[in-house]
Coordinates of C-alpha atoms in Angstrom, one line a residue:
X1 CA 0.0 0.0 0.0
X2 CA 1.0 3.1 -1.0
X3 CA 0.2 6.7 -0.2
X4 CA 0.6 9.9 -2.0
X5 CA 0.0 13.3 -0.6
X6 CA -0.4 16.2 -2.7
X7 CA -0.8 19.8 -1.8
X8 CA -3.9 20.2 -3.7
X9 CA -6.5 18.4 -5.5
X10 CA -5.0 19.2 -9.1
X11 CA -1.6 17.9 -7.8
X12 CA -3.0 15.0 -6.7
X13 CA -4.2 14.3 -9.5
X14 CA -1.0 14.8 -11.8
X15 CA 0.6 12.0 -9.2
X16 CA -1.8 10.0 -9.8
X17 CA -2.0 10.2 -13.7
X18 CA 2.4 10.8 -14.2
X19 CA 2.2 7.1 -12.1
X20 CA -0.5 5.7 -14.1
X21 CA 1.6 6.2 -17.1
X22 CA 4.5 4.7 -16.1
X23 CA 2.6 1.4 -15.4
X24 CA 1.7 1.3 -18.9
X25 CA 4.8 2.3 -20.3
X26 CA 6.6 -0.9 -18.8
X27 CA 6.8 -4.2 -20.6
X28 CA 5.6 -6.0 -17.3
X29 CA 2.8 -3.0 -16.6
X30 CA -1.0 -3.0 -17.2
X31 CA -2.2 -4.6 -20.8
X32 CA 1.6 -5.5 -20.7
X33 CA 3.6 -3.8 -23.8
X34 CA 1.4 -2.5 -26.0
X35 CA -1.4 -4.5 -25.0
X36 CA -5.1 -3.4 -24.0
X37 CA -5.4 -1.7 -21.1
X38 CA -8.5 -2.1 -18.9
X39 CA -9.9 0.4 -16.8
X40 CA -12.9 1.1 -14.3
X41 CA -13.6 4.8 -13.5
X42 CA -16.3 5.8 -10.9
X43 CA -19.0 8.3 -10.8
X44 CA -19.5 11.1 -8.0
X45 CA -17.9 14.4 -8.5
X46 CA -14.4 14.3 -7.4
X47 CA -13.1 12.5 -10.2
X48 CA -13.9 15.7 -12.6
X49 CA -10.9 17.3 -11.5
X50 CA -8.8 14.1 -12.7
X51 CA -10.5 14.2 -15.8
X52 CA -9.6 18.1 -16.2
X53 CA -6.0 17.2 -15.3
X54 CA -6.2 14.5 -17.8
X55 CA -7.5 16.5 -21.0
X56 CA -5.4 19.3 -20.2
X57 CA -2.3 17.8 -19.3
X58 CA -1.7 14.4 -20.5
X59 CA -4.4 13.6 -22.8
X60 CA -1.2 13.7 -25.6
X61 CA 0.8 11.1 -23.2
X62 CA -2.0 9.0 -23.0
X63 CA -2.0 5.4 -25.7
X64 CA -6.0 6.1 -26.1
X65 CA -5.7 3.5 -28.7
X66 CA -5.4 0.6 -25.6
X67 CA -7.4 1.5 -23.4
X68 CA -10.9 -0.2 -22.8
X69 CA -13.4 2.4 -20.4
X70 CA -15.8 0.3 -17.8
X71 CA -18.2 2.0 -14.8
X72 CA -17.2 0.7 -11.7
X73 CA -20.7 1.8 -11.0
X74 CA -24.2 3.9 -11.8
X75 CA -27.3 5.3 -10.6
X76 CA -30.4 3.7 -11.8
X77 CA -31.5 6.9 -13.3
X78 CA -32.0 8.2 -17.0
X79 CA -28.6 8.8 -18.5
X80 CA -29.7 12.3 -18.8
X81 CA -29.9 12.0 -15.2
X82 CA -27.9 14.9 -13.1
X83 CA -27.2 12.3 -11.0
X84 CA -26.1 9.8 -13.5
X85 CA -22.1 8.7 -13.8
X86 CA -21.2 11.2 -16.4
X87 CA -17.4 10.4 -17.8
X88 CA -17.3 13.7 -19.3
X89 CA -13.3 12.9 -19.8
X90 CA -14.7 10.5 -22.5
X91 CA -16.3 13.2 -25.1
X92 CA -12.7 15.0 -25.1
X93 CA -10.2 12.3 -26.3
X94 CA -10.0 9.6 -29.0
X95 CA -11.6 6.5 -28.0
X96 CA -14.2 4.8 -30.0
X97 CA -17.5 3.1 -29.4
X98 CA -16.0 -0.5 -28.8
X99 CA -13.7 1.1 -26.5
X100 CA -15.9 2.2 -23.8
X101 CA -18.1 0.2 -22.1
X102 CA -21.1 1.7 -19.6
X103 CA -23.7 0.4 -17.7
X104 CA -26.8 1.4 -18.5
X105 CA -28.4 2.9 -15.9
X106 CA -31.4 3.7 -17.4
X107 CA -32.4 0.1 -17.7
X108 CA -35.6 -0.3 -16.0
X109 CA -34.9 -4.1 -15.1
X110 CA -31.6 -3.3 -13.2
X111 CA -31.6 -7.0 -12.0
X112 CA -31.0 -7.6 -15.9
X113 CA -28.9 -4.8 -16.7
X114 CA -26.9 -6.4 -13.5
X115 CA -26.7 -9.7 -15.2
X116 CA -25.9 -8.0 -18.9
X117 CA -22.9 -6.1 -17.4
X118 CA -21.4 -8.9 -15.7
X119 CA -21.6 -11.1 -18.5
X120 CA -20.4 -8.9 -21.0
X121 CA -17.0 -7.9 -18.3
X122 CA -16.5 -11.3 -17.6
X123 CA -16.5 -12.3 -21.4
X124 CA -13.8 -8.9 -21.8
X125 CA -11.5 -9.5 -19.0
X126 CA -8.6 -12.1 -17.9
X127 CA -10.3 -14.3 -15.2
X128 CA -8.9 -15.2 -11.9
X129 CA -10.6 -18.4 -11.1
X130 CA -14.2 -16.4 -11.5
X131 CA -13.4 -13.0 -10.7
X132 CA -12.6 -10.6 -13.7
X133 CA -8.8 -8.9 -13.2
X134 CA -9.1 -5.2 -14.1
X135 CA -5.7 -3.5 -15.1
X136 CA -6.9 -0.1 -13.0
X137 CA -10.2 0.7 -10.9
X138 CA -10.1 4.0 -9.7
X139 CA -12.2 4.8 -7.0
X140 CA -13.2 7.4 -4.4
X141 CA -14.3 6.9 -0.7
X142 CA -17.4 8.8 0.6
X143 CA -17.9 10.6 4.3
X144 CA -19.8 7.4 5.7
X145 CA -16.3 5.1 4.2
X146 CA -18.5 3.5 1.2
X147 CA -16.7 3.2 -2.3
X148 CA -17.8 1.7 -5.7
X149 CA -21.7 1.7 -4.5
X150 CA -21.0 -0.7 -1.7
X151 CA -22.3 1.7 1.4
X152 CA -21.7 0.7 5.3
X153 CA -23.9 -2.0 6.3
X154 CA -23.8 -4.1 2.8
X155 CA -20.8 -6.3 3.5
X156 CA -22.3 -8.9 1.8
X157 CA -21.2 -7.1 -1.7
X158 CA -17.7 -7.3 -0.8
X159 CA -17.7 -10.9 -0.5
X160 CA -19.5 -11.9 -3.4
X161 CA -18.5 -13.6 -6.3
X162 CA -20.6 -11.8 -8.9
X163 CA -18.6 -8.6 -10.7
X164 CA -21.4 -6.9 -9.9
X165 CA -24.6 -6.1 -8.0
X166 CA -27.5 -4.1 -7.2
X167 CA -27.1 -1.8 -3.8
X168 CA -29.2 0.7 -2.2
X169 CA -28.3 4.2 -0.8
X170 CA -29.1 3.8 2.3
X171 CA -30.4 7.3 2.7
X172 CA -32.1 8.3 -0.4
X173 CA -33.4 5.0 -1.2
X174 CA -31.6 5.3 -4.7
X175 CA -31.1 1.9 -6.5
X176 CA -27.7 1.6 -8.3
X177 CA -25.5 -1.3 -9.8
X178 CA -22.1 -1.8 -8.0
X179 CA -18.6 -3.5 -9.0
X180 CA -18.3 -5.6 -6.0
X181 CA -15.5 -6.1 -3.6
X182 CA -13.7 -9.5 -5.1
X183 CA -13.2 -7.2 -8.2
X184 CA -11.9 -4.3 -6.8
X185 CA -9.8 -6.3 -4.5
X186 CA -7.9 -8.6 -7.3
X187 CA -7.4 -5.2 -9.9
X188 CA -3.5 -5.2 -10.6
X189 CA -4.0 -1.7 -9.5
X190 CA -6.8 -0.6 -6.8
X191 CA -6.3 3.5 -6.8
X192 CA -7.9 5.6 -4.7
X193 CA -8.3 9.6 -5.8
X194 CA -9.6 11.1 -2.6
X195 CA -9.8 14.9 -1.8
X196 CA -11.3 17.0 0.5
X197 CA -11.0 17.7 4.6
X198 CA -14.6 16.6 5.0
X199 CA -12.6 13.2 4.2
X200 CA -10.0 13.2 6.6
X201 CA -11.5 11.2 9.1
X202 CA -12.0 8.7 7.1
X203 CA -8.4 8.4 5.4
X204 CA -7.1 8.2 8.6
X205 CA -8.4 5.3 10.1
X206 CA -8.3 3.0 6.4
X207 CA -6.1 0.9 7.7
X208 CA -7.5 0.6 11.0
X209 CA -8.4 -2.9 11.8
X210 CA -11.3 -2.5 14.2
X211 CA -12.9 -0.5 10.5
X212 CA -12.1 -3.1 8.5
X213 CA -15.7 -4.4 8.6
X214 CA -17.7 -1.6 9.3
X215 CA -16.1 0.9 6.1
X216 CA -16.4 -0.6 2.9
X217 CA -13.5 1.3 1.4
X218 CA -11.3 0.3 4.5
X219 CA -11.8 -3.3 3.7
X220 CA -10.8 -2.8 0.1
X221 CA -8.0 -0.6 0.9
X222 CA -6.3 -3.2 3.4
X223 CA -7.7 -6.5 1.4
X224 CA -6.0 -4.9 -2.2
X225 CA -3.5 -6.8 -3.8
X226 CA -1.7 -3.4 -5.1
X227 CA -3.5 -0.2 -3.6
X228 CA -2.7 3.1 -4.0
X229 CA -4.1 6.4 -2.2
X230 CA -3.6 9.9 -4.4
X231 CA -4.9 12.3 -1.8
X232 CA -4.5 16.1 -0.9
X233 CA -5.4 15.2 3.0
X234 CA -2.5 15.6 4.9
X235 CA -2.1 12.0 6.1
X236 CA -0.5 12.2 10.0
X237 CA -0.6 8.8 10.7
X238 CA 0.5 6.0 8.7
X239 CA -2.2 4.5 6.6

């Protein structure tokens, strides 16, 4: 597990983005050389600044032509939806229909559109044993410690063996479809992009092991093969 702090959010993402490259860049790294490169991005608004970072600073560093876009996870809602997972990095660089791959939250069976997007991943991916092996999943961690969709009090998501599922927001009542934990655990490269104070809490106890079961993302974060934190939260303790 490693940890990145930045002095700002913009920083923090250029860390995250200058490390991301590297990976690909080496024979041994994700896709391996010159291979496809398979990537789950997540919705909420933090990961806009990454994506302005991106286009404006390394979308000419960037091999668009291996990459493969997922969702890590999605609203039930219209895509038209304020509230739906918007990759706006996606309608400012070069990647083509068969690259991207969303979940359609709009779907009005999401029980289906659960069982269409887990097939069609599982058919895309390398497998190990029954769990598909993402190159990167990027995610974010909320004030209550849920990531993906999985909030506090759905354990049972992280320990499934389907890709992904439905969850509830357990304040709104909001239906969405989920990557689970087995698949954000067994990425090559779990990353989290995390910014804010109203966080801090939070990022300090990840690695706490009394939290292990009661934060989602802290379960992730210490169960990981290869995590990664990218964070402008001055980190005091170790994490």
């Amino acid at each position: 597990m490693n940890i990145h702090v930045a002095d700002n959010a913009r920083e923090a993402a250029r860390m995250l983005l200058r490390n991301m490259l590297a990976v690909i860049r080496q024979p041994s790294g994700a896709g391996g050389e010159g291979g496809t490169v398979n990537v789950a991005f997540s919705g909420g608004s933090t990961p806009a600044i990454l994506f302005d970072v991106w286009v404006e600073e390394f979308a000419e560093l960037t091999p668009w032509n291996r990459f493969r876009v997922y969702w890590v996870d999605e609203r039930c809602v219209s895509s038209e939806n304020k509230d739906s997972n918007k990759i706006h990095l996606l309608d400012k660089i070069p990647l083509t229909s068969e690259q991207i791959f969303r979940i359609r939250g709009e779907q009005e069976d999401a029980e289906r559109e659960v069982l269409r997007y887990s097939s069609m991943v599982l058919s895309q991916l390398p497998l190990d044993g029954r769990i598909p092996v993402f190159d990167f999943v990027l995610l974010g961690i909320g004030t209550d410690g849920h990531t993906s969709s999985v909030f506090p009090g759905q354990e049972k998501l992280l320990h499934t063996l389907a890709p992904y599922a439905l969850s509830t927001h357990p304040v709104t009542g909001q239906r969405r479809i989920a990557m689970t934990g087995e698949v954000m655990v067994r990425a090559r490269h779990t990353w989290f992009y995390v910014t804010g104070q109203d966080k801090a809490d939070v990022i300090q106890s990840l690695s706490c092991p009394e939290v292990r079961n009661r934060y989602p993302a802290a379960y992730v974060w210490q169960s990981a093969l290869h995590a990664e934190l990218f964070t402008d939260i001055q980190v005091i303790s170790p994490v």
